Amino acid sequence: MSIQPDWVQEAWDQSKAKVKRISRRIGDGFPHASVNGEYQLERPSWWTAGFWPGMLWQVYRDTKDEELKEAAESCERQLDALLMDSRMVDHDIGFMWTLTSGARYKLLGAEDSKRRALLAANLLAARFNVQGNYIRAWNGEHIAGWAIIDCLMNLPLLHWASSVTGDPRYKYIAVKHADTVLQHFYRPDGSVAHIVVFDPETGEKLEVKGGQGYSPESAWSRGTAWAIYGMSLSYHYTGNPQYLDAAKRTAHFFLANLPEDQVPTWDFRTPEGNSSIRDSSAGACAASGLLLLADQVDGLEAEMYRRSGERILHSLYMNYGAWDSETEEGLILHGTGHFPEQRNVDVPLIYGDYYFVEGISVLKGFKERFW
């Protein structure tokens, strides 16, 4: 059994204290990116709506703070209107309801949360294209054939739905999508594409797009992190060794390309001019995925993945944290949202904060994840 590093308790205490502090302003809002030190609130339909309540549930699990619980529950209720209109949601349904309704059901056994999460799972399953075996990404004209690497993180909602209903159809969709990612997103070196475009009528692969990465052939670091964590989760739910092998290959690619401080640049393949710009959110997500991967293998291999996740989280805590700042609401600095569009560059991001808190909670011993 691994010994908890000395700094972990301090990081956990700092995280809990800051979440409590910023909750007094954010309340049941939906923060996305911190601009000039203050988290900007988005509409409930924005894809990151689940991360703040998910972080509240992470802290509540330890503190039983009723104010945090009430804020998380209010966030969940605000998402109800989206469940009545499929035009208001897209592939990120899993991000949104896994960390709200799914988390509350796992922690409290709340039946209303179970119903919400199952409704969300049905909406996600309805986005499956049977010709191409993929879950459609965004809504809109001319993009019915688009699928993205991020969606691996939405698949746990479908696996959960199968487990609680006894209906394997949700799981089959998740497996088919993961298999499509293996076939069409993965490269031999373990790097992955962000967007793959299919013909929605025939299922034929048409092209690869760069998306939030530098180019179609580059290696967007957060996409790489989604693949590490997402494939580890697919292995967790299915036991398919192909998913475990994919997670390992991507983990090795990610770790081999980290700079000295263990926090990735926004894309591992960029020209010299912007190659130093970090994405702390990619580091936090990858670290949490590496800790899951460590639990799925044995011996020295497990130790290697665990140590790698610890090193990333330690660097984020020591070098990127804004723990005592009175002028910055974000926990972790230097995230990059969408560099090609120059949106939310070099700012704290709520999903970076969430995955940092999740990773530290795992090191603290909270082994059951919301995913």
PDB file of N, CA, C and O in Angstrom, residues 128 132-134 147 175-186 196 198:
ATOM      1  N   PHE A 128     -26.307   8.463 -30.626  1.00  0.00           N
ATOM      2  CA  PHE A 128     -25.471   7.433 -31.238  1.00  0.00           C
ATOM      3  C   PHE A 128     -25.826   7.242 -32.706  1.00  0.00           C
ATOM      4  O   PHE A 128     -26.998   7.076 -33.067  1.00  0.00           O
ATOM      5  N   GLY A 132     -21.934   4.798 -38.171  1.00  0.00           N
ATOM      6  CA  GLY A 132     -20.534   5.064 -37.871  1.00  0.00           C
ATOM      7  C   GLY A 132     -20.077   4.573 -36.510  1.00  0.00           C
ATOM      8  O   GLY A 132     -18.888   4.623 -36.189  1.00  0.00           O
ATOM      9  N   ASN A 133     -21.016   4.111 -35.673  1.00  0.00           N
ATOM     10  CA  ASN A 133     -20.692   3.651 -34.318  1.00  0.00           C
ATOM     11  C   ASN A 133     -19.992   4.722 -33.495  1.00  0.00           C
ATOM     12  O   ASN A 133     -18.961   4.492 -32.871  1.00  0.00           O
ATOM     13  N   TYR A 134     -20.578   5.913 -33.495  1.00  0.00           N
ATOM     14  CA  TYR A 134     -20.017   7.007 -32.693  1.00  0.00           C
ATOM     15  C   TYR A 134     -21.163   7.822 -32.102  1.00  0.00           C
ATOM     16  O   TYR A 134     -22.295   7.814 -32.615  1.00  0.00           O
ATOM     17  N   ALA A 147     -17.373  13.692 -34.293  1.00  0.00           N
ATOM     18  CA  ALA A 147     -17.172  13.050 -32.985  1.00  0.00           C
ATOM     19  C   ALA A 147     -15.854  13.565 -32.416  1.00  0.00           C
ATOM     20  O   ALA A 147     -14.936  13.900 -33.172  1.00  0.00           O
ATOM     21  N   VAL A 175     -19.478   1.000 -25.542  1.00  0.00           N
ATOM     22  CA  VAL A 175     -18.426   0.138 -26.071  1.00  0.00           C
ATOM     23  C   VAL A 175     -18.186   0.421 -27.554  1.00  0.00           C
ATOM     24  O   VAL A 175     -17.038   0.514 -28.010  1.00  0.00           O
ATOM     25  N   LYS A 176     -19.258   0.561 -28.316  1.00  0.00           N
ATOM     26  CA  LYS A 176     -19.109   0.847 -29.742  1.00  0.00           C
ATOM     27  C   LYS A 176     -18.382   2.166 -29.975  1.00  0.00           C
ATOM     28  O   LYS A 176     -17.530   2.280 -30.854  1.00  0.00           O
ATOM     29  N   HIS A 177     -18.722   3.173 -29.177  1.00  0.00           N
ATOM     30  CA  HIS A 177     -18.038   4.462 -29.336  1.00  0.00           C
ATOM     31  C   HIS A 177     -16.562   4.341 -28.980  1.00  0.00           C
ATOM     32  O   HIS A 177     -15.699   4.865 -29.702  1.00  0.00           O
ATOM     33  N   ALA A 178     -16.249   3.666 -27.883  1.00  0.00           N
ATOM     34  CA  ALA A 178     -14.847   3.499 -27.482  1.00  0.00           C
ATOM     35  C   ALA A 178     -14.072   2.732 -28.555  1.00  0.00           C
ATOM     36  O   ALA A 178     -12.905   3.052 -28.843  1.00  0.00           O
ATOM     37  N   ASP A 179     -14.692   1.737 -29.155  1.00  0.00           N
ATOM     38  CA  ASP A 179     -14.031   0.988 -30.229  1.00  0.00           C
ATOM     39  C   ASP A 179     -13.752   1.885 -31.434  1.00  0.00           C
ATOM     40  O   ASP A 179     -12.703   1.761 -32.087  1.00  0.00           O
ATOM     41  N   THR A 180     -14.680   2.784 -31.738  1.00  0.00           N
ATOM     42  CA  THR A 180     -14.472   3.731 -32.842  1.00  0.00           C
ATOM     43  C   THR A 180     -13.307   4.662 -32.537  1.00  0.00           C
ATOM     44  O   THR A 180     -12.515   4.999 -33.423  1.00  0.00           O
ATOM     45  N   VAL A 181     -13.189   5.084 -31.288  1.00  0.00           N
ATOM     46  CA  VAL A 181     -12.043   5.919 -30.903  1.00  0.00           C
ATOM     47  C   VAL A 181     -10.742   5.160 -31.124  1.00  0.00           C
ATOM     48  O   VAL A 181      -9.774   5.707 -31.670  1.00  0.00           O
ATOM     49  N   LEU A 182     -10.695   3.907 -30.717  1.00  0.00           N
ATOM     50  CA  LEU A 182      -9.487   3.101 -30.935  1.00  0.00           C
ATOM     51  C   LEU A 182      -9.141   3.008 -32.414  1.00  0.00           C
ATOM     52  O   LEU A 182      -7.977   3.102 -32.803  1.00  0.00           O
ATOM     53  N   GLN A 183     -10.137   2.828 -33.234  1.00  0.00           N
ATOM     54  CA  GLN A 183      -9.900   2.616 -34.658  1.00  0.00           C
ATOM     55  C   GLN A 183      -9.561   3.889 -35.409  1.00  0.00           C
ATOM     56  O   GLN A 183      -8.697   3.877 -36.298  1.00  0.00           O
ATOM     57  N   HIS A 184     -10.188   5.011 -35.049  1.00  0.00           N
ATOM     58  CA  HIS A 184     -10.097   6.201 -35.899  1.00  0.00           C
ATOM     59  C   HIS A 184      -9.429   7.413 -35.256  1.00  0.00           C
ATOM     60  O   HIS A 184      -9.063   8.354 -35.970  1.00  0.00           O
ATOM     61  N   PHE A 185      -9.294   7.436 -33.937  1.00  0.00           N
ATOM     62  CA  PHE A 185      -8.672   8.575 -33.268  1.00  0.00           C
ATOM     63  C   PHE A 185      -7.217   8.311 -32.895  1.00  0.00           C
ATOM     64  O   PHE A 185      -6.411   9.234 -32.830  1.00  0.00           O
ATOM     65  N   TYR A 186      -6.910   7.059 -32.621  1.00  0.00           N
ATOM     66  CA  TYR A 186      -5.589   6.713 -32.087  1.00  0.00           C
ATOM     67  C   TYR A 186      -4.535   6.633 -33.175  1.00  0.00           C
ATOM     68  O   TYR A 186      -4.793   6.143 -34.273  1.00  0.00           O
ATOM     69  N   VAL A 196     -12.848  13.864 -35.312  1.00  0.00           N
ATOM     70  CA  VAL A 196     -12.904  13.016 -36.502  1.00  0.00           C
ATOM     71  C   VAL A 196     -14.290  13.199 -37.118  1.00  0.00           C
ATOM     72  O   VAL A 196     -15.305  13.160 -36.416  1.00  0.00           O
ATOM     73  N   PHE A 198     -17.152  11.954 -39.770  1.00  0.00           N
ATOM     74  CA  PHE A 198     -17.689  10.803 -40.486  1.00  0.00           C
ATOM     75  C   PHE A 198     -18.840  11.259 -41.390  1.00  0.00           C
ATOM     76  O   PHE A 198     -19.476  12.293 -41.142  1.00  0.00           O
TER      77      PHE A 198
END
